[in-house]
């Protein structure tokens, strides 16, 4: 069987943050499958077919990619950031488990990418320098009650927290409720970072506190980081640095 399937991460936005391993896979591919904006990040060329689809069609495009690979195509499924962080790797394996038994004979690889949370953390220092957790604030695939439970448990464990998909146009109230829960459990002085469109020309980084944070500081292109009790801010000329020390205080 000559076909294969590689699930790759394109990083947070800058071409400089695409790994050489991913670049090589894209150069060897016959087909690229993914959400339209991510597929559009792959330059067209002779011999490459780009299959773009809607953001809510993850399982369908995973099935499409698996079938193309079974038919002998060299298929790359693209995600932004890292494919294993709220992205297509899990969707492909979900389709694989439930689908055609022949798909299990395929050569399938996951190629990591630089996640938005790691790029955002690096842009301000090292706020994720000690124990942290990552929570998707979208309630498309899980109820708000579960999100709130995880928020409260993460605060109780004193993790730094990275939030994906904080505030969509169709569900803006969720992030307002998130901030209310955090202010109730963490207090108003806790550091919070809004990192929008990291590594792109539209990049915007804001470091503030929960007391000063407002819901409109975030959208779906924003990665939000909330520090733990140990997270520190270092004032300097220009933008401040934020880090969480590895030693216990």
PDB file of C-alpha atoms in Angstrom:
ATOM      1  CA  UNK A   1       0.000   0.000   0.000  1.00  0.00           C
ATOM      2  CA  UNK A   2       1.581   3.278  -1.159  1.00  0.00           C
ATOM      3  CA  UNK A   3      -0.738   5.725   0.577  1.00  0.00           C
ATOM      4  CA  UNK A   4      -0.085   7.316   3.944  1.00  0.00           C
ATOM      5  CA  UNK A   5      -1.653   9.828   6.282  1.00  0.00           C
ATOM      6  CA  UNK A   6       0.188  12.463   8.304  1.00  0.00           C
ATOM      7  CA  UNK A   7      -1.616  14.720  10.772  1.00  0.00           C
ATOM      8  CA  UNK A   8       0.407  17.888  11.184  1.00  0.00           C
ATOM      9  CA  UNK A   9       0.502  21.181  13.042  1.00  0.00           C
ATOM     10  CA  UNK A  10       1.179  24.405  11.122  1.00  0.00           C
ATOM     11  CA  UNK A  11       2.079  26.356  14.247  1.00  0.00           C
ATOM     12  CA  UNK A  12       0.340  29.520  15.469  1.00  0.00           C
ATOM     13  CA  UNK A  13       0.713  31.575  12.292  1.00  0.00           C
ATOM     14  CA  UNK A  14       4.248  32.466  11.252  1.00  0.00           C
ATOM     15  CA  UNK A  15       5.879  30.332   8.570  1.00  0.00           C
ATOM     16  CA  UNK A  16       9.036  30.423  10.702  1.00  0.00           C
ATOM     17  CA  UNK A  17       7.186  28.327  13.310  1.00  0.00           C
ATOM     18  CA  UNK A  18       6.387  25.459  10.926  1.00  0.00           C
ATOM     19  CA  UNK A  19       8.770  22.606  11.707  1.00  0.00           C
ATOM     20  CA  UNK A  20      11.078  21.181   9.005  1.00  0.00           C
ATOM     21  CA  UNK A  21       9.398  17.791   9.498  1.00  0.00           C
ATOM     22  CA  UNK A  22       5.996  19.257   8.638  1.00  0.00           C
ATOM     23  CA  UNK A  23       7.415  21.187   5.682  1.00  0.00           C
ATOM     24  CA  UNK A  24       8.874  17.957   4.266  1.00  0.00           C
ATOM     25  CA  UNK A  25       5.533  16.153   4.654  1.00  0.00           C
ATOM     26  CA  UNK A  26       3.704  18.940   2.807  1.00  0.00           C
ATOM     27  CA  UNK A  27       6.243  18.856  -0.017  1.00  0.00           C
ATOM     28  CA  UNK A  28       5.691  15.100  -0.460  1.00  0.00           C
ATOM     29  CA  UNK A  29       1.888  15.168  -0.185  1.00  0.00           C
ATOM     30  CA  UNK A  30      -0.581  14.635  -3.000  1.00  0.00           C
ATOM     31  CA  UNK A  31      -3.528  15.886  -0.930  1.00  0.00           C
ATOM     32  CA  UNK A  32      -4.017  18.353   1.926  1.00  0.00           C
ATOM     33  CA  UNK A  33      -7.198  18.121   4.005  1.00  0.00           C
ATOM     34  CA  UNK A  34      -8.414  20.560   6.653  1.00  0.00           C
ATOM     35  CA  UNK A  35     -10.414  23.591   7.730  1.00  0.00           C
ATOM     36  CA  UNK A  36     -10.391  26.130   4.878  1.00  0.00           C
ATOM     37  CA  UNK A  37      -8.215  28.840   6.529  1.00  0.00           C
ATOM     38  CA  UNK A  38      -5.579  26.248   7.448  1.00  0.00           C
ATOM     39  CA  UNK A  39      -5.609  24.611   4.019  1.00  0.00           C
ATOM     40  CA  UNK A  40      -5.149  28.079   2.516  1.00  0.00           C
ATOM     41  CA  UNK A  41      -1.891  28.412   4.465  1.00  0.00           C
ATOM     42  CA  UNK A  42      -0.452  25.655   2.248  1.00  0.00           C
ATOM     43  CA  UNK A  43       0.741  27.122  -1.059  1.00  0.00           C
ATOM     44  CA  UNK A  44      -0.781  25.578  -4.182  1.00  0.00           C
ATOM     45  CA  UNK A  45       1.540  23.648  -6.476  1.00  0.00           C
ATOM     46  CA  UNK A  46       1.372  21.162  -9.310  1.00  0.00           C
ATOM     47  CA  UNK A  47       0.409  17.696  -8.125  1.00  0.00           C
ATOM     48  CA  UNK A  48      -1.243  18.876  -4.906  1.00  0.00           C
ATOM     49  CA  UNK A  49      -5.003  18.839  -4.322  1.00  0.00           C
ATOM     50  CA  UNK A  50      -6.288  20.970  -1.462  1.00  0.00           C
ATOM     51  CA  UNK A  51      -9.525  19.820   0.221  1.00  0.00           C
ATOM     52  CA  UNK A  52     -10.962  22.591   2.417  1.00  0.00           C
ATOM     53  CA  UNK A  53     -14.046  22.161   4.581  1.00  0.00           C
ATOM     54  CA  UNK A  54     -16.048  23.885   7.304  1.00  0.00           C
ATOM     55  CA  UNK A  55     -14.788  24.057  10.871  1.00  0.00           C
ATOM     56  CA  UNK A  56     -17.577  21.813  12.182  1.00  0.00           C
ATOM     57  CA  UNK A  57     -16.925  18.951   9.773  1.00  0.00           C
ATOM     58  CA  UNK A  58     -14.005  17.368  11.613  1.00  0.00           C
ATOM     59  CA  UNK A  59     -15.167  13.749  11.502  1.00  0.00           C
ATOM     60  CA  UNK A  60     -16.262  13.990   7.864  1.00  0.00           C
ATOM     61  CA  UNK A  61     -12.909  15.355   6.745  1.00  0.00           C
ATOM     62  CA  UNK A  62     -11.079  12.797   8.883  1.00  0.00           C
ATOM     63  CA  UNK A  63     -13.016  10.064   7.062  1.00  0.00           C
ATOM     64  CA  UNK A  64     -12.213  11.719   3.736  1.00  0.00           C
ATOM     65  CA  UNK A  65      -8.512  11.779   4.552  1.00  0.00           C
ATOM     66  CA  UNK A  66      -8.470   8.143   5.647  1.00  0.00           C
ATOM     67  CA  UNK A  67     -10.253   7.041   2.479  1.00  0.00           C
ATOM     68  CA  UNK A  68      -7.900   9.037   0.254  1.00  0.00           C
ATOM     69  CA  UNK A  69      -4.918   7.390   1.957  1.00  0.00           C
ATOM     70  CA  UNK A  70      -6.517   3.958   1.510  1.00  0.00           C
ATOM     71  CA  UNK A  71      -6.816   4.715  -2.211  1.00  0.00           C
ATOM     72  CA  UNK A  72      -3.072   5.347  -2.396  1.00  0.00           C
ATOM     73  CA  UNK A  73      -2.837   9.097  -1.870  1.00  0.00           C
ATOM     74  CA  UNK A  74      -0.195  10.730   0.305  1.00  0.00           C
ATOM     75  CA  UNK A  75      -2.429  12.768   2.591  1.00  0.00           C
ATOM     76  CA  UNK A  76      -1.618  15.525   5.062  1.00  0.00           C
ATOM     77  CA  UNK A  77      -4.331  16.654   7.476  1.00  0.00           C
ATOM     78  CA  UNK A  78      -3.531  20.181   8.683  1.00  0.00           C
ATOM     79  CA  UNK A  79      -4.347  21.928  11.939  1.00  0.00           C
ATOM     80  CA  UNK A  80      -3.090  25.189  13.356  1.00  0.00           C
ATOM     81  CA  UNK A  81      -0.755  24.960  16.340  1.00  0.00           C
ATOM     82  CA  UNK A  82      -0.245  21.351  17.394  1.00  0.00           C
ATOM     83  CA  UNK A  83      -2.572  18.710  15.886  1.00  0.00           C
ATOM     84  CA  UNK A  84      -2.965  16.952  19.232  1.00  0.00           C
ATOM     85  CA  UNK A  85      -4.198  20.029  21.139  1.00  0.00           C
ATOM     86  CA  UNK A  86      -7.936  20.552  20.486  1.00  0.00           C
ATOM     87  CA  UNK A  87      -7.316  19.721  16.831  1.00  0.00           C
ATOM     88  CA  UNK A  88      -7.477  17.072  14.131  1.00  0.00           C
ATOM     89  CA  UNK A  89      -5.391  14.220  15.555  1.00  0.00           C
ATOM     90  CA  UNK A  90      -8.126  13.136  17.963  1.00  0.00           C
ATOM     91  CA  UNK A  91     -10.776  13.488  15.251  1.00  0.00           C
ATOM     92  CA  UNK A  92      -8.836  11.241  12.881  1.00  0.00           C
ATOM     93  CA  UNK A  93      -8.432   8.557  15.530  1.00  0.00           C
ATOM     94  CA  UNK A  94     -12.115   8.803  16.443  1.00  0.00           C
ATOM     95  CA  UNK A  95     -13.019   8.210  12.794  1.00  0.00           C
ATOM     96  CA  UNK A  96     -10.442   5.427  12.544  1.00  0.00           C
ATOM     97  CA  UNK A  97     -11.858   3.580  15.550  1.00  0.00           C
ATOM     98  CA  UNK A  98     -15.449   3.752  14.288  1.00  0.00           C
ATOM     99  CA  UNK A  99     -14.855   3.399  10.558  1.00  0.00           C
ATOM    100  CA  UNK A 100     -13.725   1.033   7.818  1.00  0.00           C
ATOM    101  CA  UNK A 101     -11.549  -1.762   9.218  1.00  0.00           C
ATOM    102  CA  UNK A 102      -9.213  -1.369   6.229  1.00  0.00           C
ATOM    103  CA  UNK A 103      -8.179   2.067   7.498  1.00  0.00           C
ATOM    104  CA  UNK A 104      -6.337   0.408  10.386  1.00  0.00           C
ATOM    105  CA  UNK A 105      -3.733  -0.950   7.973  1.00  0.00           C
ATOM    106  CA  UNK A 106      -2.693   2.576   6.968  1.00  0.00           C
ATOM    107  CA  UNK A 107       0.611   4.242   7.803  1.00  0.00           C
ATOM    108  CA  UNK A 108      -0.611   7.072  10.084  1.00  0.00           C
ATOM    109  CA  UNK A 109       1.714   9.549  11.800  1.00  0.00           C
ATOM    110  CA  UNK A 110       1.173  12.628  13.962  1.00  0.00           C
ATOM    111  CA  UNK A 111       3.739  15.392  13.438  1.00  0.00           C
ATOM    112  CA  UNK A 112       3.792  17.935  16.273  1.00  0.00           C
ATOM    113  CA  UNK A 113       3.612  21.693  15.874  1.00  0.00           C
ATOM    114  CA  UNK A 114       4.152  24.727  18.078  1.00  0.00           C
ATOM    115  CA  UNK A 115       0.907  25.243  19.977  1.00  0.00           C
ATOM    116  CA  UNK A 116      -0.711  28.629  20.484  1.00  0.00           C
ATOM    117  CA  UNK A 117      -0.325  28.317  24.256  1.00  0.00           C
ATOM    118  CA  UNK A 118       3.437  27.755  24.005  1.00  0.00           C
ATOM    119  CA  UNK A 119       3.868  30.609  21.523  1.00  0.00           C
ATOM    120  CA  UNK A 120       1.773  32.894  23.730  1.00  0.00           C
ATOM    121  CA  UNK A 121       3.706  31.920  26.850  1.00  0.00           C
ATOM    122  CA  UNK A 122       7.022  32.594  25.133  1.00  0.00           C
ATOM    123  CA  UNK A 123       5.829  36.008  23.949  1.00  0.00           C
ATOM    124  CA  UNK A 124       5.700  37.274  27.552  1.00  0.00           C
ATOM    125  CA  UNK A 125       8.310  35.095  29.284  1.00  0.00           C
ATOM    126  CA  UNK A 126       7.383  31.823  30.980  1.00  0.00           C
ATOM    127  CA  UNK A 127       3.957  31.973  32.672  1.00  0.00           C
ATOM    128  CA  UNK A 128       3.594  28.223  32.033  1.00  0.00           C
ATOM    129  CA  UNK A 129       6.992  27.557  33.569  1.00  0.00           C
ATOM    130  CA  UNK A 130       5.625  25.321  36.312  1.00  0.00           C
ATOM    131  CA  UNK A 131       2.534  23.067  36.561  1.00  0.00           C
ATOM    132  CA  UNK A 132      -0.274  24.202  34.278  1.00  0.00           C
ATOM    133  CA  UNK A 133      -3.437  22.976  32.573  1.00  0.00           C
ATOM    134  CA  UNK A 134      -5.138  23.757  29.283  1.00  0.00           C
ATOM    135  CA  UNK A 135      -8.919  24.166  28.946  1.00  0.00           C
ATOM    136  CA  UNK A 136     -11.046  24.683  25.842  1.00  0.00           C
ATOM    137  CA  UNK A 137     -13.752  27.183  26.820  1.00  0.00           C
ATOM    138  CA  UNK A 138     -16.014  26.323  23.886  1.00  0.00           C
ATOM    139  CA  UNK A 139     -19.228  24.588  24.919  1.00  0.00           C
ATOM    140  CA  UNK A 140     -19.844  23.150  21.433  1.00  0.00           C
ATOM    141  CA  UNK A 141     -18.810  19.648  22.501  1.00  0.00           C
ATOM    142  CA  UNK A 142     -19.254  19.783  26.277  1.00  0.00           C
ATOM    143  CA  UNK A 143     -21.672  21.573  28.631  1.00  0.00           C
ATOM    144  CA  UNK A 144     -20.833  24.767  30.466  1.00  0.00           C
ATOM    145  CA  UNK A 145     -21.288  22.965  33.819  1.00  0.00           C
ATOM    146  CA  UNK A 146     -18.290  20.754  32.998  1.00  0.00           C
ATOM    147  CA  UNK A 147     -16.192  23.754  31.962  1.00  0.00           C
ATOM    148  CA  UNK A 148     -16.972  25.528  35.233  1.00  0.00           C
ATOM    149  CA  UNK A 149     -16.169  22.387  37.240  1.00  0.00           C
ATOM    150  CA  UNK A 150     -12.774  22.110  35.581  1.00  0.00           C
ATOM    151  CA  UNK A 151     -12.082  25.815  36.096  1.00  0.00           C
ATOM    152  CA  UNK A 152     -12.773  25.560  39.817  1.00  0.00           C
ATOM    153  CA  UNK A 153     -10.696  22.390  40.203  1.00  0.00           C
ATOM    154  CA  UNK A 154      -7.782  23.965  38.312  1.00  0.00           C
ATOM    155  CA  UNK A 155      -7.883  27.005  40.577  1.00  0.00           C
ATOM    156  CA  UNK A 156      -8.080  24.768  43.649  1.00  0.00           C
ATOM    157  CA  UNK A 157      -4.973  22.897  42.440  1.00  0.00           C
ATOM    158  CA  UNK A 158      -3.246  26.253  41.792  1.00  0.00           C
ATOM    159  CA  UNK A 159      -2.399  25.553  38.173  1.00  0.00           C
ATOM    160  CA  UNK A 160      -1.531  28.289  35.736  1.00  0.00           C
ATOM    161  CA  UNK A 161      -4.217  27.965  33.059  1.00  0.00           C
ATOM    162  CA  UNK A 162      -4.227  28.355  29.284  1.00  0.00           C
ATOM    163  CA  UNK A 163      -7.610  28.900  27.626  1.00  0.00           C
ATOM    164  CA  UNK A 164      -8.465  28.142  24.007  1.00  0.00           C
ATOM    165  CA  UNK A 165     -11.544  29.465  22.165  1.00  0.00           C
ATOM    166  CA  UNK A 166     -12.449  31.948  24.895  1.00  0.00           C
ATOM    167  CA  UNK A 167     -15.121  34.080  23.240  1.00  0.00           C
ATOM    168  CA  UNK A 168     -17.049  33.529  20.033  1.00  0.00           C
ATOM    169  CA  UNK A 169     -19.489  35.946  18.419  1.00  0.00           C
ATOM    170  CA  UNK A 170     -22.319  33.439  18.789  1.00  0.00           C
ATOM    171  CA  UNK A 171     -21.594  32.663  22.474  1.00  0.00           C
ATOM    172  CA  UNK A 172     -19.992  35.754  24.052  1.00  0.00           C
ATOM    173  CA  UNK A 173     -21.467  35.130  27.507  1.00  0.00           C
ATOM    174  CA  UNK A 174     -19.240  32.132  28.231  1.00  0.00           C
ATOM    175  CA  UNK A 175     -16.063  34.137  28.708  1.00  0.00           C
ATOM    176  CA  UNK A 176     -17.847  36.683  30.902  1.00  0.00           C
ATOM    177  CA  UNK A 177     -18.920  33.790  33.136  1.00  0.00           C
ATOM    178  CA  UNK A 178     -15.359  32.452  33.094  1.00  0.00           C
ATOM    179  CA  UNK A 179     -14.000  35.776  34.325  1.00  0.00           C
ATOM    180  CA  UNK A 180     -16.670  35.879  37.049  1.00  0.00           C
ATOM    181  CA  UNK A 181     -15.666  32.398  38.261  1.00  0.00           C
ATOM    182  CA  UNK A 182     -11.980  33.326  38.226  1.00  0.00           C
ATOM    183  CA  UNK A 183     -12.489  36.582  40.116  1.00  0.00           C
ATOM    184  CA  UNK A 184     -14.601  34.724  42.674  1.00  0.00           C
ATOM    185  CA  UNK A 185     -11.965  32.013  43.203  1.00  0.00           C
ATOM    186  CA  UNK A 186      -8.666  33.806  42.494  1.00  0.00           C
ATOM    187  CA  UNK A 187      -9.322  37.392  43.503  1.00  0.00           C
ATOM    188  CA  UNK A 188      -8.818  40.512  41.427  1.00  0.00           C
ATOM    189  CA  UNK A 189      -4.998  40.700  41.554  1.00  0.00           C
ATOM    190  CA  UNK A 190      -4.265  37.479  39.637  1.00  0.00           C
ATOM    191  CA  UNK A 191      -2.289  38.054  36.446  1.00  0.00           C
ATOM    192  CA  UNK A 192      -4.008  37.367  33.124  1.00  0.00           C
ATOM    193  CA  UNK A 193      -2.501  37.526  29.633  1.00  0.00           C
ATOM    194  CA  UNK A 194      -4.401  38.085  26.394  1.00  0.00           C
ATOM    195  CA  UNK A 195      -2.290  36.952  23.440  1.00  0.00           C
ATOM    196  CA  UNK A 196      -4.048  37.533  20.126  1.00  0.00           C
ATOM    197  CA  UNK A 197      -2.824  36.253  16.748  1.00  0.00           C
ATOM    198  CA  UNK A 198       0.599  35.373  18.130  1.00  0.00           C
ATOM    199  CA  UNK A 199       3.428  35.329  15.559  1.00  0.00           C
ATOM    200  CA  UNK A 200       1.328  37.053  12.883  1.00  0.00           C
ATOM    201  CA  UNK A 201       1.363  40.718  11.782  1.00  0.00           C
ATOM    202  CA  UNK A 202      -1.850  41.201  13.798  1.00  0.00           C
ATOM    203  CA  UNK A 203      -0.234  40.055  17.047  1.00  0.00           C
ATOM    204  CA  UNK A 204      -1.403  41.853  20.184  1.00  0.00           C
ATOM    205  CA  UNK A 205      -0.226  41.026  23.720  1.00  0.00           C
ATOM    206  CA  UNK A 206      -1.825  42.477  26.846  1.00  0.00           C
ATOM    207  CA  UNK A 207      -0.796  41.719  30.443  1.00  0.00           C
ATOM    208  CA  UNK A 208      -3.251  42.799  33.117  1.00  0.00           C
ATOM    209  CA  UNK A 209      -5.103  41.506  36.193  1.00  0.00           C
ATOM    210  CA  UNK A 210      -8.431  39.785  36.625  1.00  0.00           C
ATOM    211  CA  UNK A 211      -9.739  42.936  38.226  1.00  0.00           C
ATOM    212  CA  UNK A 212      -8.989  44.941  35.083  1.00  0.00           C
ATOM    213  CA  UNK A 213      -9.901  42.245  32.543  1.00  0.00           C
ATOM    214  CA  UNK A 214     -13.049  42.615  30.439  1.00  0.00           C
ATOM    215  CA  UNK A 215     -14.701  40.040  28.165  1.00  0.00           C
ATOM    216  CA  UNK A 216     -14.084  42.084  25.017  1.00  0.00           C
ATOM    217  CA  UNK A 217     -10.323  41.673  25.445  1.00  0.00           C
ATOM    218  CA  UNK A 218     -10.664  38.168  23.945  1.00  0.00           C
ATOM    219  CA  UNK A 219     -11.977  36.648  20.754  1.00  0.00           C
ATOM    220  CA  UNK A 220     -11.496  33.305  19.002  1.00  0.00           C
ATOM    221  CA  UNK A 221      -7.991  34.278  17.867  1.00  0.00           C
ATOM    222  CA  UNK A 222      -6.929  34.985  21.450  1.00  0.00           C
ATOM    223  CA  UNK A 223      -5.067  32.606  23.729  1.00  0.00           C
ATOM    224  CA  UNK A 224      -5.676  33.533  27.364  1.00  0.00           C
ATOM    225  CA  UNK A 225      -3.280  32.610  30.166  1.00  0.00           C
ATOM    226  CA  UNK A 226      -4.135  33.031  33.849  1.00  0.00           C
ATOM    227  CA  UNK A 227      -1.274  32.721  36.304  1.00  0.00           C
ATOM    228  CA  UNK A 228      -1.128  30.671  39.475  1.00  0.00           C
ATOM    229  CA  UNK A 229      -0.621  32.170  42.922  1.00  0.00           C
ATOM    230  CA  UNK A 230       3.129  31.908  42.287  1.00  0.00           C
ATOM    231  CA  UNK A 231       3.191  33.707  38.919  1.00  0.00           C
ATOM    232  CA  UNK A 232       5.362  36.833  38.951  1.00  0.00           C
ATOM    233  CA  UNK A 233       5.601  40.009  36.879  1.00  0.00           C
ATOM    234  CA  UNK A 234       8.965  41.680  36.235  1.00  0.00           C
ATOM    235  CA  UNK A 235       8.788  45.330  35.228  1.00  0.00           C
ATOM    236  CA  UNK A 236      11.353  46.462  32.677  1.00  0.00           C
ATOM    237  CA  UNK A 237      11.769  48.992  29.902  1.00  0.00           C
ATOM    238  CA  UNK A 238       9.092  48.133  27.363  1.00  0.00           C
ATOM    239  CA  UNK A 239       6.729  45.222  27.907  1.00  0.00           C
ATOM    240  CA  UNK A 240       6.852  43.422  31.273  1.00  0.00           C
ATOM    241  CA  UNK A 241       7.962  39.819  31.663  1.00  0.00           C
ATOM    242  CA  UNK A 242       5.750  37.213  33.310  1.00  0.00           C
ATOM    243  CA  UNK A 243       6.947  33.894  34.689  1.00  0.00           C
ATOM    244  CA  UNK A 244       5.938  31.145  37.106  1.00  0.00           C
ATOM    245  CA  UNK A 245       8.913  29.917  39.147  1.00  0.00           C
ATOM    246  CA  UNK A 246       9.634  26.206  39.256  1.00  0.00           C
ATOM    247  CA  UNK A 247      10.529  26.239  42.941  1.00  0.00           C
ATOM    248  CA  UNK A 248       7.785  26.010  45.565  1.00  0.00           C
ATOM    249  CA  UNK A 249       7.270  29.086  47.712  1.00  0.00           C
TER     250      UNK A 249
END
